[in-house]
Coordinates of C-alpha atoms in Angstrom, one line a residue:
L1 CA 49.1 32.7 0.8
I2 CA 47.9 32.4 4.4
A3 CA 51.5 32.9 5.7
T4 CA 52.3 35.9 3.6
N5 CA 48.8 37.2 2.9
L6 CA 49.8 37.9 -0.7
D7 CA 46.2 38.1 -1.9
D8 CA 45.8 41.4 0.0
E9 CA 48.5 43.1 -2.1
P10 CA 47.0 45.8 -4.4
G11 CA 45.6 44.3 -7.6
A12 CA 46.0 40.7 -6.4
P13 CA 42.9 38.4 -6.8
N14 CA 41.2 37.2 -3.6
R15 CA 41.5 33.5 -3.6
C16 CA 39.5 33.0 -0.3
E17 CA 36.0 34.1 -1.4
E18 CA 33.2 32.0 0.1
P19 CA 30.7 30.4 -2.2
A20 CA 27.1 31.6 -2.1
L21 CA 25.5 29.8 0.8
S22 CA 22.1 29.9 -0.9
G23 CA 23.4 27.5 -3.6
I24 CA 24.6 25.0 -0.9
K25 CA 21.2 25.3 0.9
K26 CA 19.2 24.8 -2.4
F27 CA 21.4 21.7 -3.3
R28 CA 20.8 20.2 0.2
E29 CA 17.1 20.9 0.1
K30 CA 16.7 19.6 -3.4
N31 CA 18.3 16.3 -2.5
Q32 CA 16.1 16.0 0.6
I33 CA 13.0 16.5 -1.4
L34 CA 14.2 14.0 -4.1
S35 CA 14.7 11.4 -1.5
L36 CA 11.2 12.0 0.0
I37 CA 9.4 11.9 -3.3
N38 CA 11.2 8.8 -4.4
A39 CA 9.7 7.2 -1.2
R40 CA 6.3 8.8 -2.2
R41 CA 6.4 10.9 1.0
Y42 CA 4.9 14.0 -0.6
G43 CA 3.5 15.3 2.7
A44 CA 6.9 15.5 4.3
A45 CA 8.4 17.0 1.1
L46 CA 5.6 19.6 1.0
E47 CA 6.3 20.6 4.7
L48 CA 9.9 21.1 3.8
A49 CA 9.1 23.2 0.7
K50 CA 6.7 25.4 2.7
E51 CA 9.3 26.5 5.3
P52 CA 9.9 30.3 5.2
S53 CA 13.6 29.6 4.4
S54 CA 12.8 27.2 1.6
T55 CA 14.5 27.8 -1.8
M56 CA 11.8 25.8 -3.7
S57 CA 9.6 27.6 -6.3
E58 CA 5.8 28.0 -6.1
D59 CA 5.5 25.5 -9.0
T60 CA 7.3 22.8 -6.9
R61 CA 5.0 23.4 -4.0
Y62 CA 1.9 23.0 -6.2
L63 CA 3.2 19.7 -7.5
L64 CA 4.1 18.4 -4.1
E65 CA 0.6 19.4 -2.8
Y66 CA -1.0 17.6 -5.7
G67 CA 1.1 14.5 -5.0
F68 CA 0.3 14.6 -1.3
K69 CA -3.5 14.9 -1.8
R70 CA -3.5 12.3 -4.5
S71 CA -1.6 9.8 -2.3
K72 CA -4.1 10.4 0.4
L73 CA -6.9 9.5 -2.0
E74 CA -8.3 13.1 -1.9
L75 CA -8.9 12.9 -5.6
K76 CA -11.2 15.9 -6.1
A77 CA -8.9 18.2 -4.1
A78 CA -5.8 16.8 -5.9
K79 CA -7.3 17.7 -9.3
G80 CA -8.2 21.2 -8.0
V81 CA -4.7 22.0 -7.0
L82 CA -3.4 22.0 -10.6
I83 CA -6.4 22.6 -12.7
D84 CA -7.1 25.9 -10.8
K85 CA -3.6 27.1 -11.9
S86 CA -4.0 28.4 -15.4
K87 CA -0.3 28.1 -16.1
Y88 CA -0.7 24.2 -16.0
D89 CA -2.3 24.0 -19.4
K90 CA -1.5 20.3 -19.6
A91 CA -2.5 19.5 -16.0
Q92 CA -5.6 17.5 -17.1
R93 CA -3.5 15.1 -19.0
M94 CA -1.5 14.4 -15.9
V95 CA -4.4 14.0 -13.6
F96 CA -6.2 10.7 -14.4
H97 CA -5.8 9.8 -18.1
N98 CA -9.6 9.7 -18.5
I99 CA -10.3 7.0 -15.9
N100 CA -13.5 7.9 -14.2
G101 CA -16.2 6.8 -11.7
E102 CA -15.8 3.6 -9.8
A103 CA -12.8 2.6 -11.9
E104 CA -11.0 5.8 -10.9
N105 CA -11.5 5.2 -7.2
I106 CA -10.3 1.6 -7.1
F107 CA -7.5 2.3 -9.5
E108 CA -6.2 5.1 -7.2
Y109 CA -6.4 2.7 -4.3
F110 CA -4.3 0.2 -6.4
L111 CA -1.7 2.9 -7.0
V112 CA -1.4 3.5 -3.2
M113 CA -0.9 -0.2 -2.8
Q114 CA 1.8 -0.2 -5.5
N115 CA 3.5 2.7 -3.6
N116 CA 3.4 0.6 -0.4
M117 CA 5.1 -2.2 -2.3
L118 CA 7.8 0.0 -3.8
N119 CA 8.6 1.5 -0.3
R120 CA 8.7 -2.0 1.2
D121 CA 5.8 -1.0 3.5
Y122 CA 4.6 -4.6 3.5
A123 CA 2.5 -4.3 6.7
E124 CA 0.4 -1.5 5.2
L125 CA 0.1 -3.4 2.0
L126 CA -1.3 -6.5 3.7
T127 CA -4.1 -4.5 5.3
K128 CA -5.2 -3.2 1.8
I129 CA -5.3 -6.5 -0.2
T130 CA -8.7 -7.9 1.0
P131 CA -10.6 -4.5 0.8
F132 CA -9.3 -4.1 -2.7
M133 CA -10.4 -7.6 -3.7
Y134 CA -13.8 -7.1 -2.1
E135 CA -14.5 -3.9 -4.2
L136 CA -13.1 -5.5 -7.3
L137 CA -15.3 -8.6 -7.1
K138 CA -18.3 -6.6 -6.2
I139 CA -17.9 -4.6 -9.5
H140 CA -17.1 -7.8 -11.4
I141 CA -20.3 -9.5 -10.4
L142 CA -22.3 -6.5 -11.3
H143 CA -20.8 -5.7 -14.7
N144 CA -19.2 -8.9 -16.0
I145 CA -21.7 -11.4 -14.7
G146 CA -24.5 -9.0 -15.1
Y147 CA -26.2 -9.4 -11.7
D148 CA -26.8 -6.9 -8.9
F149 CA -25.9 -9.3 -6.1
L150 CA -25.9 -6.8 -3.3
G151 CA -29.2 -5.3 -4.4
N152 CA -31.0 -8.6 -5.0
C153 CA -29.5 -11.1 -2.6
C154 CA -28.4 -9.0 0.4
E155 CA -29.7 -6.7 3.0
S156 CA -27.7 -3.8 4.5
S157 CA -27.3 -3.5 8.3
N158 CA -27.1 -0.4 10.4
N159 CA -23.4 -0.1 10.0
G160 CA -23.7 -0.2 6.2
A161 CA -22.4 -3.7 5.9
Y162 CA -24.2 -6.1 3.6
R163 CA -25.5 -9.6 4.7
I164 CA -26.3 -12.4 2.4
I165 CA -29.9 -13.8 2.6
R166 CA -30.2 -17.5 1.8
S167 CA -33.8 -17.3 0.5
K168 CA -32.8 -14.5 -1.9
V169 CA -29.8 -16.5 -3.2
E170 CA -32.0 -19.5 -3.7
A171 CA -34.5 -17.5 -5.6
W172 CA -31.7 -16.3 -7.9
N173 CA -29.7 -19.5 -8.4
R174 CA -30.2 -22.7 -6.4
E175 CA -27.0 -24.2 -7.7
V176 CA -25.0 -21.2 -6.3
L177 CA -26.6 -21.7 -2.9
A178 CA -25.9 -25.5 -3.0
Y179 CA -22.2 -24.7 -3.8
L180 CA -22.0 -22.3 -0.9
D181 CA -23.5 -25.0 1.4
K182 CA -20.8 -27.3 0.2
M183 CA -18.0 -24.8 0.8
F184 CA -19.3 -24.0 4.3
Y185 CA -20.5 -27.5 5.2
P186 CA -23.0 -28.4 6.5
V187 CA -24.7 -25.2 5.6
F188 CA -24.0 -21.6 4.5
K189 CA -25.1 -19.4 7.4
D190 CA -28.0 -17.1 6.7
G191 CA -27.0 -13.4 7.2
S192 CA -23.3 -14.0 6.5
E193 CA -21.3 -11.0 5.7
V194 CA -20.6 -10.2 2.0
A195 CA -16.9 -10.9 2.4
F196 CA -14.3 -11.4 -0.3
I197 CA -14.2 -15.2 0.2
N198 CA -18.0 -15.5 -0.2
M199 CA -17.9 -13.6 -3.5
Y200 CA -15.0 -15.7 -4.7
H201 CA -17.1 -18.9 -4.0
I202 CA -20.0 -17.4 -5.8
I203 CA -18.1 -16.6 -9.0
S204 CA -16.3 -19.9 -8.9
A205 CA -19.5 -22.0 -8.4
P206 CA -19.9 -24.4 -11.3
A207 CA -23.1 -22.6 -12.3
L208 CA -21.2 -19.4 -13.0
A209 CA -17.5 -20.3 -13.3
H210 CA -17.7 -20.4 -17.1
C211 CA -20.5 -17.9 -17.7
T212 CA -18.2 -15.2 -19.3
S213 CA -14.6 -15.0 -20.5
T214 CA -13.7 -12.4 -17.9
N215 CA -15.0 -14.6 -15.1
I216 CA -13.0 -17.6 -16.4
K217 CA -9.8 -15.4 -16.3
L218 CA -10.5 -14.0 -12.9
V219 CA -11.4 -17.4 -11.3
S220 CA -8.3 -18.9 -12.8
L221 CA -6.1 -16.2 -11.2
L222 CA -7.7 -16.7 -7.9
S223 CA -7.4 -20.5 -7.9
S224 CA -4.1 -21.1 -9.7
E225 CA -1.0 -22.1 -7.8
N226 CA 0.8 -19.3 -9.7
G227 CA -2.0 -16.8 -8.9
L228 CA -3.5 -15.2 -5.8
N229 CA -4.7 -18.0 -3.6
A230 CA -8.2 -17.1 -2.3
K231 CA -7.9 -19.3 0.8
K232 CA -4.7 -17.5 1.9
L233 CA -6.4 -14.2 1.3
N234 CA -9.2 -15.2 3.6
D235 CA -6.8 -16.3 6.3
L236 CA -5.0 -12.9 5.9
R237 CA -8.4 -11.1 6.2
N238 CA -9.1 -12.8 9.5
E239 CA -5.6 -12.2 10.8
V240 CA -5.7 -8.5 9.9
A241 CA -9.2 -8.1 11.6
H242 CA -8.0 -9.5 14.9
N243 CA -4.3 -8.6 15.1
I244 CA -2.0 -5.7 14.7
I245 CA 0.2 -6.4 11.7
M246 CA 3.7 -5.0 12.0
N247 CA 7.4 -5.7 11.3
V248 CA 6.6 -7.5 8.1
T249 CA 9.8 -8.4 6.1
E250 CA 9.7 -9.5 2.5
E251 CA 10.2 -13.1 3.7
K252 CA 7.2 -12.9 6.1
F253 CA 5.1 -11.3 3.3
I254 CA 5.9 -14.2 1.0
K255 CA 5.1 -16.7 3.7
K256 CA 1.7 -15.1 4.3
I257 CA 0.7 -14.5 0.7
G258 CA 2.7 -17.1 -1.2
L259 CA 3.9 -14.5 -3.7
Q260 CA 6.7 -12.0 -3.9
P261 CA 5.3 -8.4 -3.4
Q262 CA 6.0 -7.4 -7.0
K263 CA 4.3 -10.5 -8.3
L264 CA 1.3 -9.8 -6.1
I265 CA 1.0 -6.2 -7.4
D266 CA 1.3 -7.4 -11.0
I267 CA -1.5 -10.0 -10.5
L268 CA -3.7 -7.4 -8.8
F269 CA -3.1 -5.1 -11.8
E270 CA -4.0 -7.9 -14.2
M271 CA -7.2 -8.5 -12.3
L272 CA -8.0 -4.8 -12.4
C273 CA -7.6 -4.8 -16.2
I274 CA -9.8 -7.9 -16.6
V275 CA -12.6 -6.6 -14.4
F276 CA -12.8 -3.2 -16.2
S277 CA -12.3 -4.6 -19.7
Y278 CA -16.0 -3.9 -20.3
N279 CA -15.3 -0.2 -20.4
Y280 CA -11.5 0.4 -20.6
K281 CA -8.6 -0.8 -22.7
S282 CA -5.7 -2.2 -20.6
N283 CA -3.3 0.2 -22.2
L284 CA -5.0 3.1 -20.5
F285 CA -4.3 1.5 -17.1
K286 CA -0.8 0.6 -18.1
Q287 CA 0.0 4.3 -19.0
S288 CA -1.7 5.5 -15.8
R289 CA 0.2 3.0 -13.7
L290 CA 3.3 5.2 -14.1
I291 CA 1.6 8.4 -12.9
Y292 CA 3.7 8.9 -9.8
D293 CA 6.9 8.4 -11.8
E294 CA 5.6 11.1 -14.2
L295 CA 4.8 13.4 -11.3
N296 CA 8.3 12.9 -9.8
E297 CA 9.9 13.9 -13.1
R298 CA 7.8 17.1 -13.1
I299 CA 8.8 17.9 -9.6
K300 CA 12.5 17.4 -10.4
N301 CA 12.2 19.6 -13.5
S302 CA 10.4 22.3 -11.5
M303 CA 13.3 22.3 -9.0
D304 CA 15.8 22.9 -11.8
I305 CA 14.1 26.0 -13.1

């Protein structure tokens, strides 16, 4: 055909028509966004979709903005993105599955940790473990042991951190103080920071270890060889506080924690369900654990419309 130019004869079909370039561009952009959202990089995907030449729909941009704000723990703003759009009549079901208050905040933090694990971002995951456990044990002592430890046994400093006061602990439970002295021989220092390891020793003290079924389960997970070792967590906390953590492979992660990343996340999730069992059924957390997978499916569908 090129040699004879036969398709230029009258009535002959043109066999050299170019495909619509917009179709090629949309295909390329769609696959770039799919790759980014699978890596939970909603911010980068949103920037791509907001380009003047983007082929993405307004619906896709709304969903990407929602994912970006949620992954950054901007929970109120994330809800507002979709709820303000009347066309999303089922948006509320997608938002938080009726998990509210302090449970909502710590659960969202867990989801970010789960995303770190899925993306093999192990260095970032390491920095989040002890803050997560600190918040979890603080809530556990208040609701499942039934004692406001921070309010009754501690004093807050100028920077907002809490310090443990020996005399107040003694007034509450002498056996707990005696156990702390044993763990921090020869004596537990007055004014010590309310760190994760201190709260672990408090809930595992013989006077409290078997006080409730939830405490028994939690202490078991934190002391079992197959669970999350509290001593290793404390060593990690000290390392993170004084060093820059980077270039963490899965092998290095296992060496530091003693668990594979997926196993760690599963144990943290189990602890989350145990601590909040006073107010929520575990099935609610299990459904909500898949929220980013659900979001990605909605984004994919919006790009096909």
